[in-house]
């Protein structure tokens, strides 16, 4: 199955209104990053054990693991969670930056170091989310 098929299947398995919000968020990110590499991680480790929620990734960057090894990984990610949707903006060094720069204007969302969680797109300001995503892209462009 292609990555596009995996992404479409993952989104299709979400209950409404999360499904529609995930489709729209996928479209929004592809508009911001039109030529990006797409990723789909099923949330399982090499042994097949579930270690995280499945997630869709956009773009590419080189990250360094705790053991010092480097590998390719995505810049922006999205995932359905039990209460809504998470957007991951990876590669930002300052763990307080997202909250300080976008927290007041974003709307009803919880922001941690590199993750923005919200119940649905209607709870947040899309333009502010796009600005946060663009900042993440700018920080990690190779």
PDB file of C-alpha atoms in Angstrom:
ATOM      1  CA  UNK A   1       0.000   0.000   0.000  1.00  0.00           C
ATOM      2  CA  UNK A   2       1.373   3.438  -0.924  1.00  0.00           C
ATOM      3  CA  UNK A   3       1.921   6.155   1.662  1.00  0.00           C
ATOM      4  CA  UNK A   4      -0.969   8.170   0.164  1.00  0.00           C
ATOM      5  CA  UNK A   5      -3.239   5.120   0.514  1.00  0.00           C
ATOM      6  CA  UNK A   6      -2.119   4.566   4.111  1.00  0.00           C
ATOM      7  CA  UNK A   7      -2.789   8.226   4.939  1.00  0.00           C
ATOM      8  CA  UNK A   8      -6.227   8.174   3.295  1.00  0.00           C
ATOM      9  CA  UNK A   9      -7.140   4.923   5.065  1.00  0.00           C
ATOM     10  CA  UNK A  10      -5.979   6.287   8.438  1.00  0.00           C
ATOM     11  CA  UNK A  11      -8.037   9.463   8.003  1.00  0.00           C
ATOM     12  CA  UNK A  12     -11.062   7.445   6.802  1.00  0.00           C
ATOM     13  CA  UNK A  13     -11.032   5.344   9.988  1.00  0.00           C
ATOM     14  CA  UNK A  14     -11.519   8.406  12.210  1.00  0.00           C
ATOM     15  CA  UNK A  15     -15.013   9.176  13.504  1.00  0.00           C
ATOM     16  CA  UNK A  16     -16.699  12.399  12.432  1.00  0.00           C
ATOM     17  CA  UNK A  17     -16.073  15.288  12.937  1.00  0.00           C
ATOM     18  CA  UNK A  18     -12.419  14.319  13.490  1.00  0.00           C
ATOM     19  CA  UNK A  19     -12.285  12.718  10.011  1.00  0.00           C
ATOM     20  CA  UNK A  20     -13.307  15.941   8.270  1.00  0.00           C
ATOM     21  CA  UNK A  21     -10.918  17.984  10.412  1.00  0.00           C
ATOM     22  CA  UNK A  22      -8.020  15.612   9.652  1.00  0.00           C
ATOM     23  CA  UNK A  23      -8.801  15.791   5.899  1.00  0.00           C
ATOM     24  CA  UNK A  24      -8.853  19.584   6.036  1.00  0.00           C
ATOM     25  CA  UNK A  25      -5.676  19.762   8.127  1.00  0.00           C
ATOM     26  CA  UNK A  26      -3.941  17.422   5.661  1.00  0.00           C
ATOM     27  CA  UNK A  27      -5.025  19.734   2.813  1.00  0.00           C
ATOM     28  CA  UNK A  28      -3.851  22.847   4.696  1.00  0.00           C
ATOM     29  CA  UNK A  29      -0.403  21.402   5.405  1.00  0.00           C
ATOM     30  CA  UNK A  30      -0.012  20.253   1.791  1.00  0.00           C
ATOM     31  CA  UNK A  31      -0.828  23.826   0.701  1.00  0.00           C
ATOM     32  CA  UNK A  32       1.894  25.153   3.029  1.00  0.00           C
ATOM     33  CA  UNK A  33       4.341  22.381   1.972  1.00  0.00           C
ATOM     34  CA  UNK A  34       3.238  21.449  -1.575  1.00  0.00           C
ATOM     35  CA  UNK A  35       6.302  19.425  -2.589  1.00  0.00           C
ATOM     36  CA  UNK A  36       7.085  17.822   0.762  1.00  0.00           C
ATOM     37  CA  UNK A  37       7.874  14.197   1.378  1.00  0.00           C
ATOM     38  CA  UNK A  38       4.952  12.380   3.026  1.00  0.00           C
ATOM     39  CA  UNK A  39       5.386   9.877   5.832  1.00  0.00           C
ATOM     40  CA  UNK A  40       3.012   7.472   7.543  1.00  0.00           C
ATOM     41  CA  UNK A  41       3.987   5.833  10.811  1.00  0.00           C
ATOM     42  CA  UNK A  42       1.575   3.193  12.073  1.00  0.00           C
ATOM     43  CA  UNK A  43       2.632   3.642  15.705  1.00  0.00           C
ATOM     44  CA  UNK A  44       4.271   0.206  15.989  1.00  0.00           C
ATOM     45  CA  UNK A  45       7.887  -0.570  16.774  1.00  0.00           C
ATOM     46  CA  UNK A  46       9.994  -3.146  14.883  1.00  0.00           C
ATOM     47  CA  UNK A  47       8.488  -5.993  16.911  1.00  0.00           C
ATOM     48  CA  UNK A  48       4.904  -4.913  16.071  1.00  0.00           C
ATOM     49  CA  UNK A  49       4.165  -3.514  19.531  1.00  0.00           C
ATOM     50  CA  UNK A  50       2.049  -0.324  19.561  1.00  0.00           C
ATOM     51  CA  UNK A  51       4.188   2.462  21.014  1.00  0.00           C
ATOM     52  CA  UNK A  52       2.325   5.583  19.811  1.00  0.00           C
ATOM     53  CA  UNK A  53      -0.694   6.783  17.902  1.00  0.00           C
ATOM     54  CA  UNK A  54      -0.349   6.458  14.127  1.00  0.00           C
ATOM     55  CA  UNK A  55       0.791   9.723  12.571  1.00  0.00           C
ATOM     56  CA  UNK A  56       1.183  11.475   9.253  1.00  0.00           C
ATOM     57  CA  UNK A  57       4.428  13.326   8.612  1.00  0.00           C
ATOM     58  CA  UNK A  58       5.329  16.109   6.197  1.00  0.00           C
ATOM     59  CA  UNK A  59       8.751  17.232   4.996  1.00  0.00           C
ATOM     60  CA  UNK A  60      12.121  15.878   5.960  1.00  0.00           C
ATOM     61  CA  UNK A  61      14.930  16.811   8.314  1.00  0.00           C
ATOM     62  CA  UNK A  62      17.916  15.117   9.876  1.00  0.00           C
ATOM     63  CA  UNK A  63      17.535  14.501  13.597  1.00  0.00           C
ATOM     64  CA  UNK A  64      20.061  13.289  16.126  1.00  0.00           C
ATOM     65  CA  UNK A  65      19.029  10.518  18.517  1.00  0.00           C
ATOM     66  CA  UNK A  66      20.082  10.398  22.149  1.00  0.00           C
ATOM     67  CA  UNK A  67      22.793   7.888  21.190  1.00  0.00           C
ATOM     68  CA  UNK A  68      24.297  10.440  18.760  1.00  0.00           C
ATOM     69  CA  UNK A  69      23.189   8.697  15.564  1.00  0.00           C
ATOM     70  CA  UNK A  70      21.372  10.736  12.940  1.00  0.00           C
ATOM     71  CA  UNK A  71      18.383   9.770  10.816  1.00  0.00           C
ATOM     72  CA  UNK A  72      15.813  11.303   8.520  1.00  0.00           C
ATOM     73  CA  UNK A  73      12.471  12.219  10.050  1.00  0.00           C
ATOM     74  CA  UNK A  74       9.542  14.497   9.283  1.00  0.00           C
ATOM     75  CA  UNK A  75       9.261  18.211  10.135  1.00  0.00           C
ATOM     76  CA  UNK A  76       5.503  18.477  10.758  1.00  0.00           C
ATOM     77  CA  UNK A  77       3.223  15.681  11.933  1.00  0.00           C
ATOM     78  CA  UNK A  78      -0.447  15.167  12.714  1.00  0.00           C
ATOM     79  CA  UNK A  79      -2.157  12.463  14.693  1.00  0.00           C
ATOM     80  CA  UNK A  80      -5.612  11.700  15.998  1.00  0.00           C
ATOM     81  CA  UNK A  81      -5.728  11.295  19.761  1.00  0.00           C
ATOM     82  CA  UNK A  82      -8.498  10.333  22.181  1.00  0.00           C
ATOM     83  CA  UNK A  83      -9.732  13.899  22.616  1.00  0.00           C
ATOM     84  CA  UNK A  84      -8.975  15.429  19.224  1.00  0.00           C
ATOM     85  CA  UNK A  85      -5.955  16.114  17.041  1.00  0.00           C
ATOM     86  CA  UNK A  86      -2.268  16.714  17.725  1.00  0.00           C
ATOM     87  CA  UNK A  87       0.015  18.728  15.446  1.00  0.00           C
ATOM     88  CA  UNK A  88       3.731  18.155  15.959  1.00  0.00           C
ATOM     89  CA  UNK A  89       6.167  20.883  14.956  1.00  0.00           C
ATOM     90  CA  UNK A  90       9.564  19.259  15.264  1.00  0.00           C
ATOM     91  CA  UNK A  91      12.979  20.845  15.252  1.00  0.00           C
ATOM     92  CA  UNK A  92      12.206  23.859  17.436  1.00  0.00           C
ATOM     93  CA  UNK A  93      14.982  24.154  20.007  1.00  0.00           C
ATOM     94  CA  UNK A  94      13.217  26.467  22.491  1.00  0.00           C
ATOM     95  CA  UNK A  95      10.468  24.375  24.111  1.00  0.00           C
ATOM     96  CA  UNK A  96       8.607  27.520  25.265  1.00  0.00           C
ATOM     97  CA  UNK A  97       8.582  29.224  21.871  1.00  0.00           C
ATOM     98  CA  UNK A  98       5.337  27.798  20.410  1.00  0.00           C
ATOM     99  CA  UNK A  99       3.339  28.630  23.507  1.00  0.00           C
ATOM    100  CA  UNK A 100       4.800  32.117  23.855  1.00  0.00           C
ATOM    101  CA  UNK A 101       4.584  33.045  20.172  1.00  0.00           C
ATOM    102  CA  UNK A 102       1.222  31.511  19.240  1.00  0.00           C
ATOM    103  CA  UNK A 103      -0.595  30.563  22.452  1.00  0.00           C
ATOM    104  CA  UNK A 104      -2.630  33.759  22.895  1.00  0.00           C
ATOM    105  CA  UNK A 105      -3.867  33.855  19.287  1.00  0.00           C
ATOM    106  CA  UNK A 106      -4.359  30.149  18.611  1.00  0.00           C
ATOM    107  CA  UNK A 107      -7.612  29.559  20.461  1.00  0.00           C
ATOM    108  CA  UNK A 108      -8.663  26.551  22.531  1.00  0.00           C
ATOM    109  CA  UNK A 109      -5.539  24.426  22.375  1.00  0.00           C
ATOM    110  CA  UNK A 110      -2.946  22.940  24.683  1.00  0.00           C
ATOM    111  CA  UNK A 111       0.605  23.704  23.598  1.00  0.00           C
ATOM    112  CA  UNK A 112       3.629  21.811  24.885  1.00  0.00           C
ATOM    113  CA  UNK A 113       7.218  21.997  23.639  1.00  0.00           C
ATOM    114  CA  UNK A 114       6.534  20.866  20.073  1.00  0.00           C
ATOM    115  CA  UNK A 115       2.895  19.711  20.174  1.00  0.00           C
ATOM    116  CA  UNK A 116      -0.354  21.599  19.662  1.00  0.00           C
ATOM    117  CA  UNK A 117      -3.446  19.645  20.774  1.00  0.00           C
ATOM    118  CA  UNK A 118      -7.020  20.723  20.104  1.00  0.00           C
ATOM    119  CA  UNK A 119     -10.435  19.116  19.926  1.00  0.00           C
ATOM    120  CA  UNK A 120     -11.330  20.344  16.450  1.00  0.00           C
ATOM    121  CA  UNK A 121     -10.379  22.916  13.839  1.00  0.00           C
ATOM    122  CA  UNK A 122     -13.337  25.076  14.887  1.00  0.00           C
ATOM    123  CA  UNK A 123     -11.604  25.580  18.261  1.00  0.00           C
ATOM    124  CA  UNK A 124      -8.511  27.231  16.793  1.00  0.00           C
ATOM    125  CA  UNK A 125      -7.491  29.986  14.415  1.00  0.00           C
ATOM    126  CA  UNK A 126      -6.246  28.285  11.258  1.00  0.00           C
ATOM    127  CA  UNK A 127      -4.053  31.229  10.210  1.00  0.00           C
ATOM    128  CA  UNK A 128      -2.227  31.120  13.546  1.00  0.00           C
ATOM    129  CA  UNK A 129      -1.695  27.356  13.198  1.00  0.00           C
ATOM    130  CA  UNK A 130      -0.355  27.867   9.663  1.00  0.00           C
ATOM    131  CA  UNK A 131       2.070  30.512  10.982  1.00  0.00           C
ATOM    132  CA  UNK A 132       3.309  28.085  13.665  1.00  0.00           C
ATOM    133  CA  UNK A 133       3.743  25.350  11.036  1.00  0.00           C
ATOM    134  CA  UNK A 134       5.620  27.738   8.747  1.00  0.00           C
ATOM    135  CA  UNK A 135       7.912  28.707  11.638  1.00  0.00           C
ATOM    136  CA  UNK A 136       8.656  25.014  12.233  1.00  0.00           C
ATOM    137  CA  UNK A 137       9.447  24.501   8.558  1.00  0.00           C
ATOM    138  CA  UNK A 138      11.744  27.518   8.531  1.00  0.00           C
ATOM    139  CA  UNK A 139      13.596  26.192  11.592  1.00  0.00           C
ATOM    140  CA  UNK A 140      14.282  22.774  10.083  1.00  0.00           C
ATOM    141  CA  UNK A 141      14.828  23.411   6.401  1.00  0.00           C
ATOM    142  CA  UNK A 142      17.871  21.495   5.247  1.00  0.00           C
TER     143      UNK A 142
END
